[in-house]
Tab-separated table of C-alpha atoms and ligand atoms in Angstrom:
chain	number	residue	atom	x	y	z
A	6	MET	CA	-50.582	26.724	37.205
A	7	ILE	CA	-49.992	28.759	40.440
A	8	ARG	CA	-46.031	29.238	40.931
A	9	LYS	CA	-44.641	29.205	44.449
A	10	PRO	CA	-46.245	32.404	46.264
A	11	VAL	CA	-43.906	35.379	46.203
A	12	MET	CA	-45.708	36.625	49.515
A	13	SER	CA	-48.843	35.187	50.625
A	14	PHE	CA	-50.413	38.776	50.674
A	15	ILE	CA	-50.374	38.537	46.810
A	16	ALA	CA	-53.192	37.422	44.635
A	17	ASP	CA	-53.004	34.173	42.710
A	18	ARG	CA	-53.296	35.937	39.570
A	19	LEU	CA	-49.878	37.631	40.031
A	20	ASN	CA	-48.229	34.462	41.154
A	21	ARG	CA	-49.282	32.886	37.975
A	22	ILE	CA	-47.034	34.983	35.940
A	23	LEU	CA	-43.387	35.918	35.605
A	24	PRO	CA	-41.692	39.102	35.187
A	25	SER	CA	-41.210	40.122	31.638
A	26	GLN	CA	-37.982	38.272	30.778
A	27	THR	CA	-37.008	40.964	27.954
A	28	ILE	CA	-37.285	43.703	30.563
A	29	ALA	CA	-35.603	41.504	33.303
A	30	VAL	CA	-32.641	40.852	31.054
A	31	THR	CA	-32.231	44.406	29.900
A	32	GLN	CA	-32.546	45.661	33.585
A	33	LYS	CA	-29.894	43.134	34.410
A	34	ALA	CA	-27.353	44.364	31.702
A	35	ARG	CA	-28.205	48.143	32.645
A	36	ALA	CA	-27.240	47.170	36.198
A	37	LEU	CA	-24.202	45.518	35.222
A	38	LYS	CA	-22.880	48.345	32.986
A	39	ALA	CA	-23.588	50.838	35.849
A	40	GLU	CA	-21.257	48.662	37.899
A	41	GLY	CA	-18.787	49.603	35.360
A	42	ARG	CA	-18.668	46.113	33.463
A	43	ASP	CA	-18.278	46.193	29.610
A	44	ILE	CA	-21.675	45.198	28.312
A	45	ILE	CA	-23.204	45.277	24.932
A	46	SER	CA	-27.050	44.817	25.474
A	47	LEU	CA	-28.775	43.417	22.540
A	48	SER	CA	-31.717	42.424	24.728
A	49	ALA	CA	-34.316	45.070	24.408
A	50	GLY	CA	-36.378	45.478	21.290
A	51	GLU	CA	-35.813	49.039	21.073
A	52	PRO	CA	-34.536	51.112	18.141
A	53	ASP	CA	-31.239	52.891	18.690
A	54	PHE	CA	-32.380	55.733	16.518
A	55	ASP	CA	-33.695	58.932	18.334
A	56	THR	CA	-37.298	60.013	17.869
A	57	PRO	CA	-37.219	62.269	14.730
A	58	ASP	CA	-36.821	66.042	15.612
A	59	PHE	CA	-40.202	67.007	13.843
A	60	ILE	CA	-41.863	64.579	16.355
A	61	LYS	CA	-40.244	66.027	19.181
A	62	ARG	CA	-41.234	69.459	18.270
A	63	ALA	CA	-44.849	68.406	18.094
A	64	ALA	CA	-44.516	67.347	21.856
A	65	ILE	CA	-42.885	70.808	22.807
A	66	ARG	CA	-45.629	72.708	20.938
A	67	ALA	CA	-48.303	70.736	22.694
A	68	ILE	CA	-46.798	71.516	26.341
A	69	GLU	CA	-46.528	75.146	25.301
A	70	ALA	CA	-50.087	75.259	23.990
A	71	GLY	CA	-51.290	73.858	27.478
A	72	LYS	CA	-52.190	70.540	26.207
A	73	THR	CA	-51.344	69.175	29.361
A	74	LYS	CA	-54.689	67.998	30.714
A	75	TYR	CA	-56.820	64.740	30.446
A	76	THR	CA	-57.921	63.974	26.788
A	77	ASP	CA	-60.685	61.479	25.957
A	78	VAL	CA	-60.187	58.074	27.335
A	79	ALA	CA	-59.905	56.486	23.696
A	80	GLY	CA	-57.163	59.153	22.880
A	81	THR	CA	-57.750	62.733	21.236
A	82	LEU	CA	-60.347	62.854	18.297
A	83	GLU	CA	-57.497	64.332	16.117
A	84	LEU	CA	-55.102	61.395	16.930
A	85	ARG	CA	-57.645	58.666	16.373
A	86	LYS	CA	-58.588	60.125	13.139
A	87	ALA	CA	-55.104	60.546	12.265
A	88	VAL	CA	-54.417	56.745	13.222
A	89	ALA	CA	-57.331	55.820	10.961
A	90	ALA	CA	-56.011	57.690	7.982
A	91	ARG	CA	-52.478	56.026	8.482
A	92	LEU	CA	-54.192	52.625	8.808
A	93	ASN	CA	-55.960	53.428	5.371
A	94	ALA	CA	-52.816	54.553	3.683
A	95	ASP	CA	-50.598	51.685	4.718
A	96	PHE	CA	-53.015	48.819	4.776
A	97	ASP	CA	-56.214	49.949	2.888
A	98	LEU	CA	-57.993	49.550	6.085
A	99	ASP	CA	-61.391	51.583	6.609
A	100	TYR	CA	-61.813	52.642	10.282
A	101	LYS	CA	-63.708	55.474	11.951
A	102	ALA	CA	-62.400	57.423	14.742
A	103	GLU	CA	-64.815	55.594	17.207
A	104	GLU	CA	-63.368	52.260	16.355
A	105	ILE	CA	-59.992	53.239	17.459
A	106	CYS	CA	-58.611	53.259	21.161
A	107	VAL	CA	-55.397	54.755	21.850
A	108	SER	CA	-53.583	53.254	24.847
A	109	THR	CA	-50.097	53.427	26.727
A	110	GLY	CA	-48.293	51.303	24.262
A	111	GLY	CA	-48.993	47.992	22.543
A	112	LYS	CA	-48.863	46.265	25.604
A	113	GLN	CA	-51.933	48.061	27.046
A	114	VAL	CA	-54.032	47.341	23.927
A	115	ILE	CA	-53.345	43.511	24.439
A	116	TYR	CA	-54.160	43.784	28.229
A	117	ASN	CA	-57.105	45.629	27.659
A	118	VAL	CA	-58.220	43.226	25.076
A	119	MET	CA	-57.758	39.999	27.003
A	120	VAL	CA	-58.998	41.452	30.326
A	121	SER	CA	-62.190	42.763	28.538
A	122	THR	CA	-63.190	39.368	26.781
A	123	LEU	CA	-61.604	36.646	28.601
A	124	ASN	CA	-63.453	34.382	31.152
A	125	ALA	CA	-62.014	31.479	33.068
A	126	GLY	CA	-61.173	28.574	30.841
A	127	ASP	CA	-61.329	30.498	27.611
A	128	GLU	CA	-58.456	29.777	25.260
A	129	VAL	CA	-55.985	31.887	23.257
A	130	ILE	CA	-53.941	30.347	20.605
A	131	ILE	CA	-50.254	31.813	20.433
A	132	PRO	CA	-48.033	30.440	17.814
A	133	ALA	CA	-44.444	30.024	19.172
A	134	PRO	CA	-41.902	31.290	19.217
A	135	ALA	CA	-43.942	34.239	20.430
A	136	TRP	CA	-43.116	37.747	22.232
A	137	VAL	CA	-42.704	37.043	25.655
A	138	SER	CA	-45.919	39.007	27.374
A	139	TYR	CA	-48.823	37.391	25.298
A	140	PRO	CA	-49.027	34.121	27.386
A	141	ASP	CA	-48.673	36.092	30.664
A	142	ILE	CA	-51.354	38.850	29.687
A	143	VAL	CA	-53.754	36.012	28.750
A	144	THR	CA	-52.936	34.342	32.063
A	145	LEU	CA	-53.427	37.316	34.023
A	146	ALA	CA	-56.876	37.891	32.279
A	147	ASP	CA	-57.856	34.407	33.589
A	148	GLY	CA	-57.566	32.636	30.107
A	149	THR	CA	-55.603	29.550	29.056
A	150	PRO	CA	-52.890	30.236	26.616
A	151	VAL	CA	-52.667	27.557	24.043
A	152	ILE	CA	-49.036	27.544	22.511
A	153	VAL	CA	-48.491	26.017	18.842
A	154	GLN	CA	-44.902	25.401	17.978
A	155	THR	CA	-44.228	26.462	14.475
A	156	ASN	CA	-41.383	24.845	12.694
A	157	PRO	CA	-38.212	26.426	11.193
A	158	GLU	CA	-38.891	24.355	8.014
A	159	ASN	CA	-41.992	26.601	7.568
A	160	GLY	CA	-40.184	29.802	8.216
A	161	PHE	CA	-41.796	29.757	11.928
A	162	ARG	CA	-45.100	30.458	10.380
A	163	LEU	CA	-48.270	29.025	11.658
A	164	THR	CA	-49.866	26.548	9.093
A	165	ALA	CA	-53.735	26.229	8.426
A	166	GLU	CA	-53.275	22.578	9.695
A	167	GLN	CA	-51.761	23.548	12.960
A	168	LEU	CA	-54.260	26.297	13.718
A	169	ARG	CA	-57.155	23.696	12.846
A	170	ALA	CA	-55.744	21.340	15.338
A	171	ALA	CA	-55.304	23.889	18.018
A	172	ILE	CA	-59.058	25.077	17.869
A	173	THR	CA	-61.197	23.726	20.715
A	174	PRO	CA	-64.862	24.921	21.521
A	175	GLN	CA	-63.029	27.080	24.233
A	176	THR	CA	-60.883	28.931	21.613
A	177	LYS	CA	-61.610	32.790	21.947
A	178	TRP	CA	-58.696	34.399	20.145
A	179	LEU	CA	-55.980	33.676	17.701
A	180	CYS	CA	-52.968	35.997	18.495
A	181	LEU	CA	-51.030	36.836	15.334
A	182	ASN	CA	-47.728	38.834	15.072
A	183	SER	CA	-46.406	39.648	11.714
A	184	PRO	CA	-43.529	40.243	11.215
A	185	CYS	CA	-42.914	38.268	14.316
A	186	ASN	CA	-40.980	39.307	17.290
A	187	PRO	CA	-38.509	37.078	18.113
A	188	THR	CA	-38.168	35.250	14.543
A	189	GLY	CA	-38.759	38.187	12.154
A	190	ALA	CA	-41.153	35.938	10.116
A	191	ALA	CA	-43.564	37.756	8.116
A	192	TYR	CA	-47.146	36.501	6.387
A	193	ASP	CA	-47.577	37.238	3.158
A	194	THR	CA	-51.034	37.118	1.263
A	195	GLU	CA	-50.931	33.549	0.754
A	196	ALA	CA	-49.857	32.570	4.180
A	197	LEU	CA	-52.331	34.591	5.736
A	198	LYS	CA	-55.160	33.535	3.332
A	199	ALA	CA	-54.453	29.808	4.535
A	200	LEU	CA	-55.156	30.954	8.274
A	201	THR	CA	-58.243	33.380	7.299
A	202	ASP	CA	-59.821	30.589	5.381
A	203	VAL	CA	-59.751	28.237	8.572
A	204	LEU	CA	-61.126	30.943	10.558
A	205	LEU	CA	-64.090	31.827	8.390
A	206	ASP	CA	-65.269	28.231	9.454
A	207	TYR	CA	-65.335	29.358	13.199
A	208	PRO	CA	-67.411	32.420	13.542
A	209	ASP	CA	-66.905	32.604	17.216
A	210	ILE	CA	-63.141	33.086	17.026
A	211	TRP	CA	-61.678	36.552	17.166
A	212	ILE	CA	-58.185	37.747	15.746
A	213	LEU	CA	-55.677	39.829	17.503
A	214	THR	CA	-53.164	40.793	14.943
A	215	ASP	CA	-50.182	42.562	16.360
A	216	ASP	CA	-48.699	44.591	13.472
A	217	MET	CA	-46.271	46.575	15.572
A	218	TYR	CA	-43.454	45.690	13.301
A	219	ALA	CA	-45.494	45.851	9.697
A	220	LYS	CA	-43.343	48.834	8.415
A	221	LEU	CA	-40.166	46.982	9.210
A	222	LEU	CA	-39.676	44.659	6.203
A	223	TYR	CA	-36.511	43.740	4.196
A	224	ASP	CA	-35.868	42.462	0.632
A	225	GLY	CA	-38.987	44.210	-0.637
A	226	VAL	CA	-41.097	41.731	1.217
A	227	VAL	CA	-44.767	42.683	1.693
A	228	ALA	CA	-46.550	41.501	4.643
A	229	LYS	CA	-50.351	41.854	4.962
A	230	THR	CA	-52.593	42.366	7.713
A	231	VAL	CA	-55.749	40.034	8.365
A	232	VAL	CA	-58.676	42.383	7.611
A	233	GLN	CA	-56.789	43.552	4.211
A	234	VAL	CA	-56.681	39.923	3.186
A	235	GLU	CA	-60.190	38.975	4.465
A	236	PRO	CA	-62.528	41.835	4.978
A	237	ARG	CA	-65.121	39.473	6.250
A	238	LEU	CA	-63.156	38.885	9.421
A	239	ARG	CA	-63.300	42.854	10.204
A	240	SER	CA	-66.086	42.107	12.422
A	241	ARG	CA	-64.128	40.038	14.754
A	242	THR	CA	-60.558	41.386	14.214
A	243	VAL	CA	-58.604	43.735	16.561
A	244	THR	CA	-55.561	45.384	14.589
A	245	MET	CA	-53.159	46.345	16.990
A	246	ASN	CA	-50.275	48.993	16.026
A	247	GLY	CA	-48.237	51.781	17.606
A	248	VAL	CA	-45.518	54.142	17.297
A	249	SER	CA	-42.796	52.645	19.193
A	250	LYS	CA	-40.909	50.617	16.601
A	251	ALA	CA	-41.366	52.319	13.395
A	252	TYR	CA	-41.183	55.812	14.626
A	253	ALA	CA	-38.386	55.166	17.307
A	254	MET	CA	-40.763	56.088	20.009
A	255	THR	CA	-40.541	53.446	22.642
A	256	GLY	CA	-40.704	55.762	25.480
A	257	TRP	CA	-43.527	57.887	24.582
A	258	ARG	CA	-45.764	54.602	25.261
A	259	ILE	CA	-48.403	55.024	22.578
A	260	GLY	CA	-50.281	51.967	20.859
A	261	PHE	CA	-53.340	51.580	19.299
A	262	ALA	CA	-56.416	49.250	18.435
A	263	ALA	CA	-58.670	49.343	15.396
A	264	ALA	CA	-61.643	47.255	16.321
A	265	PRO	CA	-65.320	47.007	15.928
A	266	VAL	CA	-67.053	49.771	17.715
A	267	GLU	CA	-69.112	47.466	20.324
A	268	LEU	CA	-65.583	46.047	21.478
A	269	THR	CA	-63.918	49.491	21.270
A	270	ARG	CA	-66.180	50.838	23.881
A	271	GLN	CA	-65.515	48.009	26.216
A	272	LEU	CA	-61.809	48.852	25.969
A	273	VAL	CA	-62.209	52.227	26.318
A	274	LYS	CA	-64.518	51.527	29.710
A	275	LEU	CA	-61.612	49.270	30.994
A	276	GLN	CA	-59.130	51.895	30.427
A	277	GLY	CA	-61.464	54.647	31.828
A	278	GLN	CA	-61.231	52.546	35.119
A	279	SER	CA	-57.525	51.849	34.880
A	280	THR	CA	-55.230	54.525	33.410
A	281	SER	CA	-57.760	57.033	31.800
A	282	ASN	CA	-56.227	58.311	28.723
A	283	PRO	CA	-52.612	58.091	27.326
A	284	CYS	CA	-50.187	60.869	28.058
A	285	SER	CA	-51.742	64.058	26.436
A	286	ILE	CA	-48.319	65.060	24.969
A	287	ALA	CA	-47.087	61.856	23.775
A	288	GLN	CA	-50.588	61.769	21.933
A	289	ALA	CA	-49.607	64.957	20.240
A	290	ALA	CA	-46.207	63.582	19.281
A	291	ALA	CA	-48.064	60.377	18.009
A	292	GLN	CA	-50.138	62.263	15.721
A	293	GLU	CA	-47.432	64.097	14.135
A	294	ALA	CA	-45.638	60.839	13.672
A	295	VAL	CA	-48.564	59.030	11.824
A	296	SER	CA	-49.421	62.074	9.939
A	297	GLY	CA	-46.153	63.892	8.971
A	298	PRO	CA	-43.434	62.768	6.654
A	299	GLN	CA	-42.711	59.163	6.676
A	300	ASP	CA	-39.634	58.894	4.499
A	301	PHE	CA	-37.340	58.642	7.582
A	302	ILE	CA	-38.878	55.051	8.088
A	303	SER	CA	-37.470	53.735	4.660
A	304	GLU	CA	-34.005	55.250	5.696
A	305	MET	CA	-34.117	53.265	9.001
A	306	VAL	CA	-35.011	50.262	7.246
A	307	ALA	CA	-32.216	50.350	4.863
A	308	VAL	CA	-29.895	50.680	7.891
A	309	TYR	CA	-31.550	47.669	9.627
A	310	GLN	CA	-31.345	45.621	6.630
A	311	GLU	CA	-27.679	46.042	6.340
A	312	ARG	CA	-27.390	45.316	9.925
A	313	ARG	CA	-29.452	42.295	9.568
A	314	ASN	CA	-27.096	40.888	6.831
A	315	LEU	CA	-24.049	41.575	8.870
A	316	VAL	CA	-25.440	40.021	11.936
A	317	ILE	CA	-26.890	36.787	10.358
A	318	GLY	CA	-23.586	36.425	8.427
A	319	MET	CA	-21.579	36.748	11.623
A	320	LEU	CA	-23.953	34.325	13.344
A	321	ASN	CA	-24.016	31.778	11.025
A	322	ASP	CA	-19.964	31.805	10.933
A	323	ALA	CA	-19.996	31.169	14.727
A	324	PRO	CA	-19.342	27.286	15.300
A	325	GLY	CA	-22.552	25.729	16.571
A	326	LEU	CA	-25.016	28.478	15.576
A	327	SER	CA	-27.296	28.667	12.585
A	328	CYS	CA	-29.774	31.363	11.881
A	329	ALA	CA	-32.235	31.904	9.242
A	330	LEU	CA	-32.585	35.398	7.504
A	331	PRO	CA	-35.543	37.340	9.249
A	332	GLU	CA	-37.829	39.083	6.619
A	333	GLY	CA	-38.886	41.912	9.182
A	334	ALA	CA	-38.645	43.406	12.618
A	335	PHE	CA	-35.047	43.726	13.963
A	336	TYR	CA	-34.128	40.407	15.664
A	337	ALA	CA	-32.215	37.435	14.985
A	338	PHE	CA	-33.335	34.316	16.603
A	339	PRO	CA	-30.268	31.624	15.973
A	340	SER	CA	-30.536	28.168	17.060
A	341	ILE	CA	-27.977	26.696	19.767
A	342	ALA	CA	-28.432	23.264	18.810
A	343	GLY	CA	-24.626	22.870	17.888
A	344	VAL	CA	-23.488	24.067	21.130
A	345	LEU	CA	-25.620	22.199	23.577
A	346	GLY	CA	-23.795	19.837	26.047
A	347	LYS	CA	-20.579	21.934	25.510
A	348	THR	CA	-18.614	23.817	28.236
A	349	SER	CA	-17.403	27.230	27.910
A	350	LYS	CA	-13.714	28.466	28.265
A	351	GLY	CA	-14.917	29.780	31.803
A	352	GLY	CA	-16.054	26.428	32.711
A	353	ARG	CA	-19.878	26.844	32.312
A	354	PHE	CA	-21.972	23.737	31.158
A	355	ILE	CA	-24.179	24.639	28.393
A	356	ASP	CA	-27.231	22.580	28.825
A	357	SER	CA	-29.983	25.009	27.907
A	358	ASP	CA	-30.517	28.396	26.224
A	359	GLU	CA	-30.743	29.890	29.503
A	360	ALA	CA	-27.316	28.594	30.448
A	361	PHE	CA	-25.965	29.726	27.140
A	362	VAL	CA	-27.267	33.450	27.370
A	363	ASN	CA	-25.913	33.548	31.134
A	364	ALA	CA	-22.510	32.244	30.339
A	365	LEU	CA	-22.558	34.807	27.043
A	366	LEU	CA	-23.249	37.609	29.603
A	367	GLU	CA	-20.847	36.719	32.124
A	368	GLU	CA	-17.960	35.741	29.922
A	369	THR	CA	-18.305	38.334	27.124
A	370	GLY	CA	-20.413	40.812	28.380
A	371	VAL	CA	-23.147	40.516	25.467
A	372	ALA	CA	-26.867	40.422	26.706
A	373	ALA	CA	-29.394	38.397	24.812
A	374	VAL	CA	-32.554	36.804	25.728
A	375	HIS	CA	-32.999	33.078	26.052
A	376	GLY	CA	-35.453	31.237	23.575
A	377	THR	CA	-37.555	29.616	26.284
A	378	ALA	CA	-38.797	33.350	27.158
A	379	PHE	CA	-40.292	33.263	23.753
A	380	LEU	CA	-41.803	29.762	24.351
A	381	THR	CA	-39.091	27.996	22.250
A	382	PRO	CA	-36.142	26.457	23.967
A	383	GLY	CA	-32.899	25.915	21.954
A	384	TYR	CA	-32.570	29.329	20.788
A	385	PHE	CA	-31.778	32.898	21.692
A	386	ARG	CA	-32.844	36.427	20.340
A	387	ILE	CA	-30.665	39.461	19.875
A	388	SER	CA	-31.788	42.743	18.832
A	389	TYR	CA	-30.090	44.335	15.836
A	390	ALA	CA	-31.419	47.823	16.608
A	391	THR	CA	-27.923	48.795	17.853
A	392	SER	CA	-25.235	50.491	16.023
A	393	THR	CA	-23.233	48.779	13.477
A	394	GLU	CA	-20.033	49.219	15.409
A	395	LEU	CA	-21.633	47.524	18.459
A	396	LEU	CA	-22.970	44.753	16.465
A	397	LYS	CA	-19.655	43.931	14.963
A	398	GLU	CA	-18.109	43.753	18.353
A	399	ALA	CA	-20.957	41.721	19.947
A	400	CYS	CA	-21.087	39.370	17.209
A	401	THR	CA	-17.159	39.021	17.297
A	402	ARG	CA	-17.303	38.206	20.962
A	403	ILE	CA	-20.313	35.647	20.330
A	404	GLN	CA	-17.850	34.023	17.693
A	405	ILE	CA	-14.984	33.704	19.967
A	406	PHE	CA	-17.050	32.414	22.689
A	407	CYS	CA	-18.657	29.767	20.640
A	408	GLN	CA	-15.085	28.910	19.180
A	409	GLY	CA	-13.933	28.574	22.946
A	410	LEU	CA	-16.707	25.795	23.641
A	411	SER	CA	-15.353	22.256	24.162
B	28	AKG	C1	-39.249	43.290	23.375
B	28	AKG	O1	-37.867	43.413	23.690
B	28	AKG	O2	-39.386	42.328	22.755
B	28	AKG	C2	-39.803	44.347	23.197
B	28	AKG	O3	-40.960	44.444	22.757
B	28	AKG	C3	-39.727	45.564	24.264
B	28	AKG	C4	-39.744	45.451	25.666
B	28	AKG	C5	-40.918	44.457	26.098
B	28	AKG	O4	-41.075	43.310	26.029
B	28	AKG	O5	-41.941	45.075	26.649
């Protein structure tokens, strides 16, 4: 679908996509705060923890050692080896350095993958709720996103039946994200095996598994990744991960792909003609992150788990909202079914999730992202990667807002 052109000079491919909604809401919240409004932003998927000092020091050492020049387009050999070792330690995966491509964040990994492989008409299956950027990146790359709505009754996990029904001769990729942004749903071995069994029947379909939140799991839940569960899919899987969320390094922009060498070479070719290598200093920091001490991650996870419990409890106490307990990531994705059709104290009619988050922002200063941005109307997403104090205050405001609806 071509949206109304913003400017006739602009290419159709850009008119087909929207600005990133997570970024748009975050920027709006930032602008309101700058105007002096009392805003609590729960919109961005960004850890409030600072990047650990030992990682920062590695970046400072890199600058001082003059590591300020171009690196290999795919990332330094040292970082690619360190990434391979981390994937081995965490998921039992066996990749060589030439099968790793480091990019400027996970987003560039997905972009590289889609632009390198999609022709017009190729379909990409995306289970929804889904992270805002998947469909737009697919569209930008001339592909067709095929959205499959998962059900809350299945914990928002794609089932084998749903996957089989979505497959057509045009299907080129399945995009999986576990734990999922925005629902926090994670696939255990059984849930993943059900999907990989279907994929074994379709040898032309590739799998992009976005494991960005795989270290952020609660209550002892263990999530697996595709190749770990079904090594026969290794030759057609891209395992995507990065340092943004698990190491509190969003601004450093380092993501990576582990993929068969033939595809990796194409990702590198594209990257060499677009951004060249990711930042050399950020690469040095990422190398320290993935190969240095990992114990701070479990400390962060323990804090996220406490916050999750607090937030889910408070949201479920807000009249008209209901929210399942997420297994991973740092998002809550409550349903607003019980408040649709009501009017806020400020006189705003809540006829959609977008109307809900707009009214919430205007009347309480709490910024959240509407479910439609994640392809699932009737919900909204809040990030609980924010201080416990602010979360309490934000959830109290949400409760008061919902109590005031009539
Ligand atoms: C999110 O908020 O969902 C993120 O992953 C970070 C911002 C972005 O969408 O790139």
